[in-house]
Amino acid sequence: MRALLAIVMLVLLSVPALAVRPDEMLADPTLEARARAISTELRCLVCQNQSIDESDADLARDLRVLVRERLVAGDTDDQVRAFLVARYGEYVLLNPVVAPHTILLWVAAPVVLLIGGIVVWIGARRKRHAEPEPALTEEQKRALDELK
């Protein structure tokens, strides 16, 4: 039973590695390592938040091949990323860049969280300092008993 579980775990862990096909791999291990590192940072444009390194989509395969072609041509890692951003836009990057046009993306979540925390703190403080509701008067108690 444990052997079967171990085999299943190994197969599940190797699924992302199956996305890169042997015919895509470069003969030079250094270039291949660079290509894999770049591929993990690039978003598959047809998948949901998956890198091109782990995606089986045809477009992801084309992008992996393109990355390898650019590396073989002598481009640096930054040049390959810049080429793909120029071609597909910044959406191709899994981690967006910090720039003036993306500052809202980086600042919005902490600001919303801070505002929400302040609202909860103010609400809790008001509730704690609120006056307790007055007890029923004798007349109200009799009226309530009559309704029963």
PDB file of C-alpha atoms in Angstrom:
ATOM      1  CA  MET A   1       0.000   0.000   0.000  1.00  0.00           C
ATOM      2  CA  ARG A   2       2.809   2.423   0.870  1.00  0.00           C
ATOM      3  CA  ALA A   3       4.614   1.615  -2.363  1.00  0.00           C
ATOM      4  CA  LEU A   4       1.479   2.458  -4.371  1.00  0.00           C
ATOM      5  CA  LEU A   5       1.079   5.725  -2.461  1.00  0.00           C
ATOM      6  CA  ALA A   6       4.735   6.583  -3.115  1.00  0.00           C
ATOM      7  CA  ILE A   7       4.330   5.913  -6.840  1.00  0.00           C
ATOM      8  CA  VAL A   8       1.202   8.077  -7.015  1.00  0.00           C
ATOM      9  CA  MET A   9       3.001  10.895  -5.172  1.00  0.00           C
ATOM     10  CA  LEU A  10       5.972  10.710  -7.546  1.00  0.00           C
ATOM     11  CA  VAL A  11       3.698  10.824 -10.567  1.00  0.00           C
ATOM     12  CA  LEU A  12       1.789  13.818  -9.192  1.00  0.00           C
ATOM     13  CA  LEU A  13       5.003  15.661  -8.384  1.00  0.00           C
ATOM     14  CA  SER A  14       6.372  15.071 -11.860  1.00  0.00           C
ATOM     15  CA  VAL A  15       3.290  16.352 -13.729  1.00  0.00           C
ATOM     16  CA  PRO A  16       4.659  19.903 -14.163  1.00  0.00           C
ATOM     17  CA  ALA A  17       7.888  18.442 -15.521  1.00  0.00           C
ATOM     18  CA  LEU A  18       5.904  16.700 -18.259  1.00  0.00           C
ATOM     19  CA  ALA A  19       4.878  20.053 -19.753  1.00  0.00           C
ATOM     20  CA  VAL A  20       8.339  20.604 -21.240  1.00  0.00           C
ATOM     21  CA  ARG A  21       8.695  18.018 -23.966  1.00  0.00           C
ATOM     22  CA  PRO A  22      12.029  16.380 -24.709  1.00  0.00           C
ATOM     23  CA  ASP A  23      12.105  17.841 -28.231  1.00  0.00           C
ATOM     24  CA  GLU A  24      12.029  21.357 -26.726  1.00  0.00           C
ATOM     25  CA  MET A  25      15.012  20.863 -24.436  1.00  0.00           C
ATOM     26  CA  LEU A  26      18.366  22.340 -25.306  1.00  0.00           C
ATOM     27  CA  ALA A  27      21.508  20.233 -25.455  1.00  0.00           C
ATOM     28  CA  ASP A  28      23.456  22.752 -23.373  1.00  0.00           C
ATOM     29  CA  PRO A  29      22.456  22.198 -19.712  1.00  0.00           C
ATOM     30  CA  THR A  30      23.327  25.800 -18.768  1.00  0.00           C
ATOM     31  CA  LEU A  31      21.067  27.266 -21.456  1.00  0.00           C
ATOM     32  CA  GLU A  32      18.329  24.766 -20.563  1.00  0.00           C
ATOM     33  CA  ALA A  33      18.524  25.791 -16.899  1.00  0.00           C
ATOM     34  CA  ARG A  34      18.238  29.451 -17.901  1.00  0.00           C
ATOM     35  CA  ALA A  35      15.304  28.651 -20.164  1.00  0.00           C
ATOM     36  CA  ARG A  36      13.530  26.782 -17.355  1.00  0.00           C
ATOM     37  CA  ALA A  37      14.149  29.653 -14.929  1.00  0.00           C
ATOM     38  CA  ILE A  38      12.690  32.172 -17.385  1.00  0.00           C
ATOM     39  CA  SER A  39       9.767  29.879 -18.205  1.00  0.00           C
ATOM     40  CA  THR A  40       8.726  29.699 -14.558  1.00  0.00           C
ATOM     41  CA  GLU A  41       8.397  33.513 -14.507  1.00  0.00           C
ATOM     42  CA  LEU A  42       6.213  33.760 -17.623  1.00  0.00           C
ATOM     43  CA  ARG A  43       2.436  33.360 -17.590  1.00  0.00           C
ATOM     44  CA  CYS A  44       0.664  31.054 -19.997  1.00  0.00           C
ATOM     45  CA  LEU A  45      -1.685  33.391 -21.805  1.00  0.00           C
ATOM     46  CA  VAL A  46      -4.459  30.795 -22.184  1.00  0.00           C
ATOM     47  CA  CYS A  47      -4.241  29.162 -18.733  1.00  0.00           C
ATOM     48  CA  GLN A  48      -5.257  30.554 -15.392  1.00  0.00           C
ATOM     49  CA  ASN A  49      -2.160  31.672 -13.478  1.00  0.00           C
ATOM     50  CA  GLN A  50       0.027  28.865 -14.713  1.00  0.00           C
ATOM     51  CA  SER A  51       3.569  29.399 -15.906  1.00  0.00           C
ATOM     52  CA  ILE A  52       4.515  28.335 -19.409  1.00  0.00           C
ATOM     53  CA  ASP A  53       6.864  25.839 -17.790  1.00  0.00           C
ATOM     54  CA  GLU A  54       3.965  23.886 -16.269  1.00  0.00           C
ATOM     55  CA  SER A  55       1.330  24.412 -18.964  1.00  0.00           C
ATOM     56  CA  ASP A  56       0.490  21.900 -21.680  1.00  0.00           C
ATOM     57  CA  ALA A  57      -1.218  24.493 -23.893  1.00  0.00           C
ATOM     58  CA  ASP A  58       0.036  24.904 -27.454  1.00  0.00           C
ATOM     59  CA  LEU A  59       0.728  28.605 -26.912  1.00  0.00           C
ATOM     60  CA  ALA A  60       2.809  27.795 -23.830  1.00  0.00           C
ATOM     61  CA  ARG A  61       4.832  25.342 -25.904  1.00  0.00           C
ATOM     62  CA  ASP A  62       5.356  28.013 -28.558  1.00  0.00           C
ATOM     63  CA  LEU A  63       6.529  30.461 -25.896  1.00  0.00           C
ATOM     64  CA  ARG A  64       8.923  27.895 -24.399  1.00  0.00           C
ATOM     65  CA  VAL A  65      10.398  27.278 -27.861  1.00  0.00           C
ATOM     66  CA  LEU A  66      10.657  31.040 -28.442  1.00  0.00           C
ATOM     67  CA  VAL A  67      12.499  31.513 -25.134  1.00  0.00           C
ATOM     68  CA  ARG A  68      14.966  28.796 -26.101  1.00  0.00           C
ATOM     69  CA  GLU A  69      15.449  30.274 -29.583  1.00  0.00           C
ATOM     70  CA  ARG A  70      16.238  33.687 -28.111  1.00  0.00           C
ATOM     71  CA  LEU A  71      18.716  32.178 -25.638  1.00  0.00           C
ATOM     72  CA  VAL A  72      20.477  30.221 -28.403  1.00  0.00           C
ATOM     73  CA  ALA A  73      20.633  33.461 -30.415  1.00  0.00           C
ATOM     74  CA  GLY A  74      22.631  34.986 -27.562  1.00  0.00           C
ATOM     75  CA  ASP A  75      20.041  37.080 -25.722  1.00  0.00           C
ATOM     76  CA  THR A  76      20.407  37.627 -21.997  1.00  0.00           C
ATOM     77  CA  ASP A  77      17.616  36.623 -19.642  1.00  0.00           C
ATOM     78  CA  ASP A  78      16.476  40.243 -19.350  1.00  0.00           C
ATOM     79  CA  GLN A  79      16.463  40.647 -23.130  1.00  0.00           C
ATOM     80  CA  VAL A  80      14.278  37.544 -23.502  1.00  0.00           C
ATOM     81  CA  ARG A  81      11.803  38.895 -20.919  1.00  0.00           C
ATOM     82  CA  ALA A  82      11.834  42.342 -22.550  1.00  0.00           C
ATOM     83  CA  PHE A  83      11.168  40.777 -25.962  1.00  0.00           C
ATOM     84  CA  LEU A  84       8.179  38.833 -24.647  1.00  0.00           C
ATOM     85  CA  VAL A  85       6.806  41.844 -22.762  1.00  0.00           C
ATOM     86  CA  ALA A  86       7.117  43.967 -25.908  1.00  0.00           C
ATOM     87  CA  ARG A  87       5.300  41.292 -27.881  1.00  0.00           C
ATOM     88  CA  TYR A  88       2.579  40.228 -25.408  1.00  0.00           C
ATOM     89  CA  GLY A  89       2.449  43.007 -22.806  1.00  0.00           C
ATOM     90  CA  GLU A  90       3.246  42.918 -19.102  1.00  0.00           C
ATOM     91  CA  TYR A  91       0.471  40.380 -18.540  1.00  0.00           C
ATOM     92  CA  VAL A  92       2.930  37.704 -19.690  1.00  0.00           C
ATOM     93  CA  LEU A  93       4.906  38.214 -16.456  1.00  0.00           C
ATOM     94  CA  LEU A  94       3.641  36.156 -13.509  1.00  0.00           C
ATOM     95  CA  ASN A  95       5.002  38.777 -11.087  1.00  0.00           C
ATOM     96  CA  PRO A  96       4.073  42.288 -12.200  1.00  0.00           C
ATOM     97  CA  VAL A  97       6.771  44.934 -12.205  1.00  0.00           C
ATOM     98  CA  VAL A  98       6.772  47.763  -9.673  1.00  0.00           C
ATOM     99  CA  ALA A  99       6.399  50.873 -11.808  1.00  0.00           C
ATOM    100  CA  PRO A 100       4.362  54.090 -11.746  1.00  0.00           C
ATOM    101  CA  HIS A 101       1.635  52.553 -13.886  1.00  0.00           C
ATOM    102  CA  THR A 102       1.308  49.503 -11.580  1.00  0.00           C
ATOM    103  CA  ILE A 103       1.569  51.298  -8.243  1.00  0.00           C
ATOM    104  CA  LEU A 104      -2.191  50.992  -7.677  1.00  0.00           C
ATOM    105  CA  LEU A 105      -1.889  47.230  -8.060  1.00  0.00           C
ATOM    106  CA  TRP A 106       0.739  47.079  -5.330  1.00  0.00           C
ATOM    107  CA  VAL A 107      -0.849  49.626  -2.965  1.00  0.00           C
ATOM    108  CA  ALA A 108      -4.567  48.822  -3.258  1.00  0.00           C
ATOM    109  CA  ALA A 109      -4.664  45.593  -1.225  1.00  0.00           C
ATOM    110  CA  PRO A 110      -2.786  46.920   1.828  1.00  0.00           C
ATOM    111  CA  VAL A 111      -4.822  50.158   1.770  1.00  0.00           C
ATOM    112  CA  VAL A 112      -8.134  48.275   1.595  1.00  0.00           C
ATOM    113  CA  LEU A 113      -6.981  45.981   4.411  1.00  0.00           C
ATOM    114  CA  LEU A 114      -5.967  48.982   6.530  1.00  0.00           C
ATOM    115  CA  ILE A 115      -9.286  50.769   5.929  1.00  0.00           C
ATOM    116  CA  GLY A 116     -11.213  47.594   6.763  1.00  0.00           C
ATOM    117  CA  GLY A 117      -9.241  47.169   9.991  1.00  0.00           C
ATOM    118  CA  ILE A 118      -9.953  50.766  10.979  1.00  0.00           C
ATOM    119  CA  VAL A 119     -13.691  50.327  10.304  1.00  0.00           C
ATOM    120  CA  VAL A 120     -13.798  47.138  12.402  1.00  0.00           C
ATOM    121  CA  TRP A 121     -11.835  48.812  15.212  1.00  0.00           C
ATOM    122  CA  ILE A 122     -14.170  51.841  15.255  1.00  0.00           C
ATOM    123  CA  GLY A 123     -17.254  49.602  15.188  1.00  0.00           C
ATOM    124  CA  ALA A 124     -15.977  47.468  18.067  1.00  0.00           C
ATOM    125  CA  ARG A 125     -15.095  50.565  20.070  1.00  0.00           C
ATOM    126  CA  ARG A 126     -18.538  52.091  19.566  1.00  0.00           C
ATOM    127  CA  LYS A 127     -20.236  48.868  20.561  1.00  0.00           C
ATOM    128  CA  ARG A 128     -18.139  48.597  23.719  1.00  0.00           C
ATOM    129  CA  HIS A 129     -18.935  52.178  24.781  1.00  0.00           C
ATOM    130  CA  ALA A 130     -22.617  52.068  23.830  1.00  0.00           C
ATOM    131  CA  GLU A 131     -25.111  52.499  26.631  1.00  0.00           C
ATOM    132  CA  PRO A 132     -26.869  49.298  27.645  1.00  0.00           C
ATOM    133  CA  GLU A 133     -30.523  49.022  26.797  1.00  0.00           C
ATOM    134  CA  PRO A 134     -32.730  49.976  29.751  1.00  0.00           C
ATOM    135  CA  ALA A 135     -34.549  47.196  31.562  1.00  0.00           C
ATOM    136  CA  LEU A 136     -38.303  46.798  31.119  1.00  0.00           C
ATOM    137  CA  THR A 137     -40.484  48.825  33.396  1.00  0.00           C
ATOM    138  CA  GLU A 138     -43.158  47.142  35.498  1.00  0.00           C
ATOM    139  CA  GLU A 139     -45.838  48.414  33.134  1.00  0.00           C
ATOM    140  CA  GLN A 140     -44.006  46.943  30.111  1.00  0.00           C
ATOM    141  CA  LYS A 141     -43.575  43.613  31.911  1.00  0.00           C
ATOM    142  CA  ARG A 142     -47.338  43.424  32.629  1.00  0.00           C
ATOM    143  CA  ALA A 143     -48.132  44.289  29.022  1.00  0.00           C
ATOM    144  CA  LEU A 144     -45.764  41.559  27.843  1.00  0.00           C
ATOM    145  CA  ASP A 145     -47.328  39.024  30.237  1.00  0.00           C
ATOM    146  CA  GLU A 146     -50.805  39.910  28.889  1.00  0.00           C
ATOM    147  CA  LEU A 147     -49.640  39.190  25.341  1.00  0.00           C
ATOM    148  CA  LYS A 148     -48.550  35.658  26.291  1.00  0.00           C
TER     149      LYS A 148
END
